[in-house]
Structure formats: C-alpha cells, structure tokens
Amino acid sequence: MARKPAEQTVHPDAILHAAATVFCRQGYHGATMADIAAEVNLTAGSLYHHFPSKQELLLAVLDAGLGQMISAVQAVVEGDAVPPEKLRQIVQLHVQSEIDNVNIAAAVIFESRALLEMPGVRDQYVRQRDALEALYRRVIEDGIACGDFRALDVGIFVKTMFGALNWVSVWYRPAGRMSGAEIAEEIARTFLASLRPGAGMP
Amino acid sequence: MARKPAEQTVHPDAILHAAATVFCRQGYHGATMADIAAEVNLTAGSLYHHFPSKQELLLAVLDAGLGQMISAVQAVVEGDAVPPEKLRQIVQLHVQSEIDNVNIAAAVIFESRALLEMPGVRDQYVRQRDALEALYRRVIEDGIACGDFRALDVGIFVKTMFGALNWVSVWYRPAGRMSGAEIAEEIARTFLASLRPGAGMP
DNA sequence: TAATTAATCAAACCTTCATTTAATTATATG
DNA sequence: CATATAATTAAATGAAGGTTTGATTAATTA
C-alpha cells in the first residue's frame, strides 16, 4: 500500500496567505475563488481539496489573524514593561499586523458583516474580538491603577483606540510617506499624550 | 396633453432611505435590488425608473450622507469659536449624525471600498471625503498656529480621529449605558487631552 | 514495475442576481 | 371621457462565480 502525499502540494498555509491577500485587497465578496487560486498557481476547483468552501476559507483566515494577534498582544500584556510602554508596543503590533496582511480581520469585517451574522460563525469571531479588547482594557486599567494614566472611561477609550487602529487598514498605502512603524509611533503618541495624568481637565 | 406624475409614486427619498438600510444591513454586494425594492413594496425592476443602476444608488446614498455631514461641519469650522471648542462641536456633530442616521453613516463607512472600485464614480466620492477631512485638518492647524494645540502630524491625527469616530457606528447601541452626546463628549475629551501643548513629550 | 492515493485540472452545473423588455395600471389634464 | 405619460410589474436575458464531477498526473511504497 502506498500513502504519503505527493510533493507537488501547495501547503495549506500558502493558500491561507493567498486568501488573506486577496480578501484584503478585494474584500470577501469581491474575491473569487479563481483569484485566490491564481495567487498560488492553482485553479478554483483545486482549492476544494484543501478547504470545503469560500466561507470556511474566510473563517480560517480570520481565525489565524486574530489568533496570532491575540497571542502577540498577550505576550506584551503579560510582560513586565510599564503600562505606557506596553501600550506603545501593542499599538505597534496592531498596526504592523494590519500592514502585513496577517490581520485581515479589520479589513474584512468591513465587507463581511452579512457573513458574520451567521450565528455559529459570529460567536467565535466576537469571542476573539472581545478577548483582544479585554487585553487592551487591562493595560489601561493597570496604568490608571498605578498612576501612570489619568482616570477615564476605559470602555470608550478602548473602543476609540480600536477604531483609530482598525481604520489604518482603510487608508494605509505602502507607497505613502510614512512606514507602518512611524504611523504606529505617531498614533501611540496621540493616545499616550491623552492618557497623561492631568491632561483631562482644561 | 397630460403630464403630471401619478401619485402612487414612491418618493426617491424613500428609496434612498431603503437602500441605505439594506446596504447597511447586508453590505453593497450582499444587498440585492430585490431586497431594496421590497423595503418600499416595489419590485426590483421598478427601481430602474428612479435610479439607473445599483451603483448609482450607492453613490446617491454616500453622497447624501457625506454632503449633509460636510455642510454641518463647515458651519462649525467657519464659525468664530476657538479651535478646541470647534473640535468639540464637530466631534458632537459626527457622532450625532452617525447615531441619527445610522444606516447612511454605516453605508458610507463600510461600503466606501466597494465604491472606490468603480472608476467613473470614484472621483466624486474621494473629493467629498477629502473635503471633510480638510475641514478637520483646518481646525487642527488653526489650533496649532494659535498655540492652543501642540505641534503634531496633522494628517495622521485627523485619520486617527476619523477612525475613532467612524467606529462608533459599529459598536453604538441605543440601549447602551451612555447617550450619543456623552460618548461624543468622552471622545472629544480624549483628543483634546492629546492636543494639549506639552502633552507630546514624556 | 505495479498499485495506491494525493493533488490537480478542465469542463460542466447551477444558482443568484443586475438589468432589459414588453406589457399593464393609474392619474392628471384637456 | 380620452389620452398621454408616469409608475409599475412579470418575465426574459445574460453574465458571473461558487461548487461538483470525472478524468489525469505525479509521487510514494511495496
């Protein structure tokens, strides 16, 4: 009996990466299976040997992107830097992952809300998104507790940050005047300035 | 000769509103002409008496949303309040208009990407979007010039604000613990704190 | 080499729309 | 009332694209 896989294989990871690229570039509905397949020199039909449907492909991409993001942020949050430094680092992570195509979550959510309405699917996504939000929240709360940050409404502040950071994927262009790291640095500066003790009152 | 329109007419505004609702709920690609028509008790084909295509319908929705927003913001910017007060007011306007007209606002935000892929149409949208951004930019620049705000990268700051403000329509729920005005006030506070002279350096 | 199986492809399939077309209905004007 | 016109519809058209299907190719192992 013979069994091992042929080595002409395109690795599932390569397909995931291709799908992320195309979803990010064209949105979920705008991306065709043929587009994704072309990115790895396959035909549309061949993709079905690796993923059962376009929808599953999107889920896998979202899952991978958010999952990686969460663990990266988690590492920072559980580290022993001081809160302002942690905040700076996770802003860098967030922006960088958007730019690298890894976190297409933010980009894709702009076009896939209908898809995410599907109950079984939405839950996992929301759970992950909330987990990420909770990590951000913790950094802010720690900073307030130790006096590094002024007291403020943490819920609103975190959502404000999320909006600002997710929006980067809408306007960022590789050919722009600033690198991702520079953009992240500037955004981090904005929020750190805002968090300064005493900055809240006129 | 007879001429006047029959009064069984569905007003174009009603169609616009319906389109905004459906675009918001299902996204541009996910919205069918039949869905939109059903919202005003018509059939898909009937819509073509009022709008030449689905694409034009989206454009009209975006145009209405952005246009209203621009004129409101313009009034504030051209007023004679001091820059921090102007900023506070346009944040209020932005958030309030999202909340008052969630559907159009969300359509503007989420479907802008679909629109940007339509060559003939792209230009007008980009022009309006840039006009709105320019108004924000002007307030910041004025504030820096007169010493009310610290010096910073105005382009990034404005995009950061836009992201934060647009994101409100993603998470805002009427039943939430805060009113739109309270949310806007908190967000304005965040950015005003960030703009304080001297807040930038550690 | 022969058997087995993974990976792939080309073509067909089928559904879902946007849009068109050719009537049909309703209304205002004369 | 007569009729031109607006508004609408039901049905047809045609393209796009996700998914299936039935070979074909290549690699692995015995």
PDB file of C-alpha atoms in Angstrom, chain B:
ATOM      1  CA  MET B   1     -51.776  66.635 -23.317  1.00  0.00           C
ATOM      2  CA  ALA B   2     -51.438  65.146 -19.892  1.00  0.00           C
ATOM      3  CA  ARG B   3     -48.241  65.180 -17.904  1.00  0.00           C
ATOM      4  CA  LYS B   4     -48.116  65.202 -14.164  1.00  0.00           C
ATOM      5  CA  PRO B   5     -46.763  62.228 -12.219  1.00  0.00           C
ATOM      6  CA  ALA B   6     -49.128  59.729 -10.781  1.00  0.00           C
ATOM      7  CA  GLU B   7     -49.386  59.889  -7.031  1.00  0.00           C
ATOM      8  CA  GLN B   8     -48.849  56.240  -6.497  1.00  0.00           C
ATOM      9  CA  THR B   9     -45.241  57.280  -6.649  1.00  0.00           C
ATOM     10  CA  VAL B  10     -42.725  56.144  -4.126  1.00  0.00           C
ATOM     11  CA  HIS B  11     -40.562  59.156  -3.384  1.00  0.00           C
ATOM     12  CA  PRO B  12     -36.927  58.913  -4.367  1.00  0.00           C
ATOM     13  CA  ASP B  13     -36.012  59.804  -0.806  1.00  0.00           C
ATOM     14  CA  ALA B  14     -37.830  56.740   0.428  1.00  0.00           C
ATOM     15  CA  ILE B  15     -35.823  54.629  -1.977  1.00  0.00           C
ATOM     16  CA  LEU B  16     -32.612  56.233  -0.800  1.00  0.00           C
ATOM     17  CA  HIS B  17     -33.522  55.510   2.752  1.00  0.00           C
ATOM     18  CA  ALA B  18     -34.400  51.942   1.930  1.00  0.00           C
ATOM     19  CA  ALA B  19     -31.151  51.477   0.061  1.00  0.00           C
ATOM     20  CA  ALA B  20     -29.184  52.859   2.976  1.00  0.00           C
ATOM     21  CA  THR B  21     -30.932  50.476   5.315  1.00  0.00           C
ATOM     22  CA  VAL B  22     -30.232  47.467   3.178  1.00  0.00           C
ATOM     23  CA  PHE B  23     -26.661  48.422   2.289  1.00  0.00           C
ATOM     24  CA  CYS B  24     -26.020  48.883   5.958  1.00  0.00           C
ATOM     25  CA  ARG B  25     -27.596  45.593   6.889  1.00  0.00           C
ATOM     26  CA  GLN B  26     -26.119  43.438   4.142  1.00  0.00           C
ATOM     27  CA  GLY B  27     -23.323  45.379   2.575  1.00  0.00           C
ATOM     28  CA  TYR B  28     -23.214  46.525  -1.022  1.00  0.00           C
ATOM     29  CA  HIS B  29     -22.512  43.166  -2.589  1.00  0.00           C
ATOM     30  CA  GLY B  30     -24.828  41.382  -0.240  1.00  0.00           C
ATOM     31  CA  ALA B  31     -27.737  43.704  -0.990  1.00  0.00           C
ATOM     32  CA  THR B  32     -29.908  42.782  -3.945  1.00  0.00           C
ATOM     33  CA  MET B  33     -32.096  45.161  -5.877  1.00  0.00           C
ATOM     34  CA  ALA B  34     -34.997  42.962  -4.839  1.00  0.00           C
ATOM     35  CA  ASP B  35     -34.125  43.495  -1.169  1.00  0.00           C
ATOM     36  CA  ILE B  36     -34.116  47.234  -1.595  1.00  0.00           C
ATOM     37  CA  ALA B  37     -37.302  47.209  -3.623  1.00  0.00           C
ATOM     38  CA  ALA B  38     -39.075  45.069  -1.052  1.00  0.00           C
ATOM     39  CA  GLU B  39     -38.321  47.663   1.590  1.00  0.00           C
ATOM     40  CA  VAL B  40     -40.612  50.103  -0.249  1.00  0.00           C
ATOM     41  CA  ASN B  41     -43.016  47.496  -1.612  1.00  0.00           C
ATOM     42  CA  LEU B  42     -41.751  47.569  -5.169  1.00  0.00           C
ATOM     43  CA  THR B  43     -40.174  45.027  -7.447  1.00  0.00           C
ATOM     44  CA  ALA B  44     -36.562  45.125  -8.492  1.00  0.00           C
ATOM     45  CA  GLY B  45     -37.245  46.346 -11.977  1.00  0.00           C
ATOM     46  CA  SER B  46     -39.226  49.332 -10.741  1.00  0.00           C
ATOM     47  CA  LEU B  47     -36.190  50.817  -9.117  1.00  0.00           C
ATOM     48  CA  TYR B  48     -34.761  51.484 -12.550  1.00  0.00           C
ATOM     49  CA  HIS B  49     -37.344  54.202 -13.078  1.00  0.00           C
ATOM     50  CA  HIS B  50     -35.715  56.153 -10.303  1.00  0.00           C
ATOM     51  CA  PHE B  51     -32.071  55.167 -10.437  1.00  0.00           C
ATOM     52  CA  PRO B  52     -30.159  53.895 -13.427  1.00  0.00           C
ATOM     53  CA  SER B  53     -28.196  51.246 -11.552  1.00  0.00           C
ATOM     54  CA  LYS B  54     -27.354  49.756  -8.220  1.00  0.00           C
ATOM     55  CA  GLN B  55     -24.063  51.549  -8.361  1.00  0.00           C
ATOM     56  CA  GLU B  56     -25.747  54.931  -8.745  1.00  0.00           C
ATOM     57  CA  LEU B  57     -27.929  54.066  -5.829  1.00  0.00           C
ATOM     58  CA  LEU B  58     -24.938  53.506  -3.626  1.00  0.00           C
ATOM     59  CA  LEU B  59     -23.363  56.689  -4.866  1.00  0.00           C
ATOM     60  CA  ALA B  60     -26.518  58.646  -4.081  1.00  0.00           C
ATOM     61  CA  VAL B  61     -26.593  57.214  -0.574  1.00  0.00           C
ATOM     62  CA  LEU B  62     -22.986  58.081   0.069  1.00  0.00           C
ATOM     63  CA  ASP B  63     -23.430  61.483  -1.474  1.00  0.00           C
ATOM     64  CA  ALA B  64     -26.389  62.322   0.705  1.00  0.00           C
ATOM     65  CA  GLY B  65     -24.656  61.156   3.860  1.00  0.00           C
ATOM     66  CA  LEU B  66     -21.375  62.885   3.227  1.00  0.00           C
ATOM     67  CA  GLY B  67     -22.987  66.015   1.854  1.00  0.00           C
ATOM     68  CA  GLN B  68     -25.077  66.577   4.912  1.00  0.00           C
ATOM     69  CA  MET B  69     -22.133  65.927   7.144  1.00  0.00           C
ATOM     70  CA  ILE B  70     -19.909  68.327   5.261  1.00  0.00           C
ATOM     71  CA  SER B  71     -22.274  71.242   5.411  1.00  0.00           C
ATOM     72  CA  ALA B  72     -22.870  70.762   9.103  1.00  0.00           C
ATOM     73  CA  VAL B  73     -19.161  70.600   9.862  1.00  0.00           C
ATOM     74  CA  GLN B  74     -18.486  73.520   7.573  1.00  0.00           C
ATOM     75  CA  ALA B  75     -20.815  75.722   9.548  1.00  0.00           C
ATOM     76  CA  VAL B  76     -18.855  74.984  12.691  1.00  0.00           C
ATOM     77  CA  VAL B  77     -15.456  75.423  11.116  1.00  0.00           C
ATOM     78  CA  GLU B  78     -16.388  78.785   9.662  1.00  0.00           C
ATOM     79  CA  GLY B  79     -17.830  79.974  12.932  1.00  0.00           C
ATOM     80  CA  ASP B  80     -15.775  82.032  15.328  1.00  0.00           C
ATOM     81  CA  ALA B  81     -15.349  79.676  18.242  1.00  0.00           C
ATOM     82  CA  VAL B  82     -11.847  78.910  19.467  1.00  0.00           C
ATOM     83  CA  PRO B  83     -10.286  75.721  17.965  1.00  0.00           C
ATOM     84  CA  PRO B  84     -10.764  73.437  20.976  1.00  0.00           C
ATOM     85  CA  GLU B  85     -14.415  74.374  21.080  1.00  0.00           C
ATOM     86  CA  LYS B  86     -14.758  73.820  17.338  1.00  0.00           C
ATOM     87  CA  LEU B  87     -13.227  70.399  17.717  1.00  0.00           C
ATOM     88  CA  ARG B  88     -15.603  69.524  20.486  1.00  0.00           C
ATOM     89  CA  GLN B  89     -18.518  70.619  18.338  1.00  0.00           C
ATOM     90  CA  ILE B  90     -17.565  68.669  15.248  1.00  0.00           C
ATOM     91  CA  VAL B  91     -16.998  65.548  17.286  1.00  0.00           C
ATOM     92  CA  GLN B  92     -20.514  66.003  18.620  1.00  0.00           C
ATOM     93  CA  LEU B  93     -21.816  66.501  15.090  1.00  0.00           C
ATOM     94  CA  HIS B  94     -20.001  63.494  13.744  1.00  0.00           C
ATOM     95  CA  VAL B  95     -21.208  61.147  16.442  1.00  0.00           C
ATOM     96  CA  GLN B  96     -24.707  62.552  16.479  1.00  0.00           C
ATOM     97  CA  SER B  97     -25.101  62.230  12.743  1.00  0.00           C
ATOM     98  CA  GLU B  98     -23.932  58.649  12.906  1.00  0.00           C
ATOM     99  CA  ILE B  99     -26.472  57.910  15.567  1.00  0.00           C
ATOM    100  CA  ASP B 100     -29.310  59.813  13.943  1.00  0.00           C
ATOM    101  CA  ASN B 101     -28.761  58.188  10.624  1.00  0.00           C
ATOM    102  CA  VAL B 102     -27.006  55.003  11.432  1.00  0.00           C
ATOM    103  CA  ASN B 103     -27.825  53.399   8.133  1.00  0.00           C
ATOM    104  CA  ILE B 104     -26.399  56.035   5.880  1.00  0.00           C
ATOM    105  CA  ALA B 105     -23.408  56.576   8.095  1.00  0.00           C
ATOM    106  CA  ALA B 106     -22.614  52.911   8.203  1.00  0.00           C
ATOM    107  CA  ALA B 107     -23.073  52.626   4.476  1.00  0.00           C
ATOM    108  CA  VAL B 108     -20.640  55.463   3.958  1.00  0.00           C
ATOM    109  CA  ILE B 109     -18.101  53.846   6.171  1.00  0.00           C
ATOM    110  CA  PHE B 110     -18.398  50.245   5.185  1.00  0.00           C
ATOM    111  CA  GLU B 111     -19.191  50.489   1.538  1.00  0.00           C
ATOM    112  CA  SER B 112     -16.767  53.187   0.571  1.00  0.00           C
ATOM    113  CA  ARG B 113     -14.466  50.461  -0.506  1.00  0.00           C
ATOM    114  CA  ALA B 114     -16.917  48.981  -2.964  1.00  0.00           C
ATOM    115  CA  LEU B 115     -17.375  52.438  -4.352  1.00  0.00           C
ATOM    116  CA  LEU B 116     -13.689  53.048  -4.710  1.00  0.00           C
ATOM    117  CA  GLU B 117     -13.512  50.183  -7.147  1.00  0.00           C
ATOM    118  CA  MET B 118     -15.885  51.911  -9.541  1.00  0.00           C
ATOM    119  CA  PRO B 119     -13.740  54.052 -11.794  1.00  0.00           C
ATOM    120  CA  GLY B 120     -16.261  56.560 -13.119  1.00  0.00           C
ATOM    121  CA  VAL B 121     -17.615  57.268  -9.689  1.00  0.00           C
ATOM    122  CA  ARG B 122     -14.604  57.162  -7.505  1.00  0.00           C
ATOM    123  CA  ASP B 123     -13.580  60.746  -8.102  1.00  0.00           C
ATOM    124  CA  GLN B 124     -16.600  62.491  -6.713  1.00  0.00           C
ATOM    125  CA  TYR B 125     -16.592  60.377  -3.614  1.00  0.00           C
ATOM    126  CA  VAL B 126     -12.917  60.916  -2.978  1.00  0.00           C
ATOM    127  CA  ARG B 127     -13.383  64.626  -3.459  1.00  0.00           C
ATOM    128  CA  GLN B 128     -16.103  64.768  -0.834  1.00  0.00           C
ATOM    129  CA  ARG B 129     -14.240  62.596   1.572  1.00  0.00           C
ATOM    130  CA  ASP B 130     -11.162  64.753   1.216  1.00  0.00           C
ATOM    131  CA  ALA B 131     -13.251  67.880   1.667  1.00  0.00           C
ATOM    132  CA  LEU B 132     -14.498  66.611   5.001  1.00  0.00           C
ATOM    133  CA  GLU B 133     -11.032  65.622   6.050  1.00  0.00           C
ATOM    134  CA  ALA B 134      -9.749  69.050   5.044  1.00  0.00           C
ATOM    135  CA  LEU B 135     -12.250  70.709   7.361  1.00  0.00           C
ATOM    136  CA  TYR B 136     -10.987  68.695  10.286  1.00  0.00           C
ATOM    137  CA  ARG B 137      -7.450  69.391   9.288  1.00  0.00           C
ATOM    138  CA  ARG B 138      -8.097  73.093   9.230  1.00  0.00           C
ATOM    139  CA  VAL B 139      -9.331  73.140  12.789  1.00  0.00           C
ATOM    140  CA  ILE B 140      -6.242  71.314  13.969  1.00  0.00           C
ATOM    141  CA  GLU B 141      -3.887  73.532  12.019  1.00  0.00           C
ATOM    142  CA  ASP B 142      -5.551  76.681  13.283  1.00  0.00           C
ATOM    143  CA  GLY B 143      -5.249  75.408  16.799  1.00  0.00           C
ATOM    144  CA  ILE B 144      -1.571  74.688  16.382  1.00  0.00           C
ATOM    145  CA  ALA B 145      -0.986  78.076  14.791  1.00  0.00           C
ATOM    146  CA  CYS B 146      -2.542  79.922  17.676  1.00  0.00           C
ATOM    147  CA  GLY B 147      -0.848  77.801  20.292  1.00  0.00           C
ATOM    148  CA  ASP B 148      -3.954  76.066  21.585  1.00  0.00           C
ATOM    149  CA  PHE B 149      -2.696  72.691  20.347  1.00  0.00           C
ATOM    150  CA  ARG B 150       0.729  71.114  20.394  1.00  0.00           C
ATOM    151  CA  ALA B 151       2.548  70.532  17.120  1.00  0.00           C
ATOM    152  CA  LEU B 152       1.989  67.076  15.638  1.00  0.00           C
ATOM    153  CA  ASP B 153       1.476  65.232  12.390  1.00  0.00           C
ATOM    154  CA  VAL B 154      -1.875  66.643  11.347  1.00  0.00           C
ATOM    155  CA  GLY B 155      -2.532  64.077   8.612  1.00  0.00           C
ATOM    156  CA  ILE B 156      -2.167  61.106  10.913  1.00  0.00           C
ATOM    157  CA  PHE B 157      -4.044  62.790  13.702  1.00  0.00           C
ATOM    158  CA  VAL B 158      -7.047  63.520  11.531  1.00  0.00           C
ATOM    159  CA  LYS B 159      -7.160  59.974  10.211  1.00  0.00           C
ATOM    160  CA  THR B 160      -6.874  58.715  13.769  1.00  0.00           C
ATOM    161  CA  MET B 161      -9.868  60.807  14.747  1.00  0.00           C
ATOM    162  CA  PHE B 162     -11.848  59.689  11.735  1.00  0.00           C
ATOM    163  CA  GLY B 163     -11.233  56.072  12.566  1.00  0.00           C
ATOM    164  CA  ALA B 164     -12.265  56.523  16.160  1.00  0.00           C
ATOM    165  CA  LEU B 165     -15.400  58.449  15.229  1.00  0.00           C
ATOM    166  CA  ASN B 166     -16.488  56.196  12.397  1.00  0.00           C
ATOM    167  CA  TRP B 167     -16.054  53.187  14.593  1.00  0.00           C
ATOM    168  CA  VAL B 168     -18.792  54.483  16.865  1.00  0.00           C
ATOM    169  CA  SER B 169     -21.399  53.341  14.367  1.00  0.00           C
ATOM    170  CA  VAL B 170     -20.000  49.846  14.694  1.00  0.00           C
ATOM    171  CA  TRP B 171     -20.467  49.489  18.389  1.00  0.00           C
ATOM    172  CA  TYR B 172     -23.075  52.051  19.381  1.00  0.00           C
ATOM    173  CA  ARG B 173     -26.314  50.641  20.723  1.00  0.00           C
ATOM    174  CA  PRO B 174     -29.231  52.868  21.663  1.00  0.00           C
ATOM    175  CA  ALA B 175     -29.789  50.783  24.769  1.00  0.00           C
ATOM    176  CA  GLY B 176     -26.217  51.235  25.937  1.00  0.00           C
ATOM    177  CA  ARG B 177     -25.212  52.912  29.144  1.00  0.00           C
ATOM    178  CA  MET B 178     -24.282  56.234  27.510  1.00  0.00           C
ATOM    179  CA  SER B 179     -26.083  58.639  25.220  1.00  0.00           C
ATOM    180  CA  GLY B 180     -24.584  59.761  21.948  1.00  0.00           C
ATOM    181  CA  ALA B 181     -23.763  63.148  23.431  1.00  0.00           C
ATOM    182  CA  GLU B 182     -21.973  61.560  26.357  1.00  0.00           C
ATOM    183  CA  ILE B 183     -19.984  59.305  24.087  1.00  0.00           C
ATOM    184  CA  ALA B 184     -19.048  62.231  21.887  1.00  0.00           C
ATOM    185  CA  GLU B 185     -18.022  64.238  24.925  1.00  0.00           C
ATOM    186  CA  GLU B 186     -15.757  61.479  26.165  1.00  0.00           C
ATOM    187  CA  ILE B 187     -14.133  61.049  22.762  1.00  0.00           C
ATOM    188  CA  ALA B 188     -13.670  64.785  22.392  1.00  0.00           C
ATOM    189  CA  ARG B 189     -12.036  64.832  25.794  1.00  0.00           C
ATOM    190  CA  THR B 190      -9.647  62.112  24.709  1.00  0.00           C
ATOM    191  CA  PHE B 191      -8.479  64.004  21.661  1.00  0.00           C
ATOM    192  CA  LEU B 192      -8.424  67.406  23.302  1.00  0.00           C
ATOM    193  CA  ALA B 193      -6.283  65.991  26.073  1.00  0.00           C
ATOM    194  CA  SER B 194      -3.968  64.627  23.459  1.00  0.00           C
ATOM    195  CA  LEU B 195      -3.691  68.002  21.752  1.00  0.00           C
ATOM    196  CA  ARG B 196      -2.651  69.898  24.869  1.00  0.00           C
ATOM    197  CA  PRO B 197       0.537  71.836  24.430  1.00  0.00           C
ATOM    198  CA  GLY B 198       3.333  69.933  26.103  1.00  0.00           C
ATOM    199  CA  ALA B 199       1.438  66.643  26.164  1.00  0.00           C
ATOM    200  CA  GLY B 200       3.547  65.095  23.427  1.00  0.00           C
ATOM    201  CA  MET B 201       6.858  64.624  25.188  1.00  0.00           C
ATOM    202  CA  PRO B 202       7.342  62.239  28.100  1.00  0.00           C
TER     203      PRO B 202
END
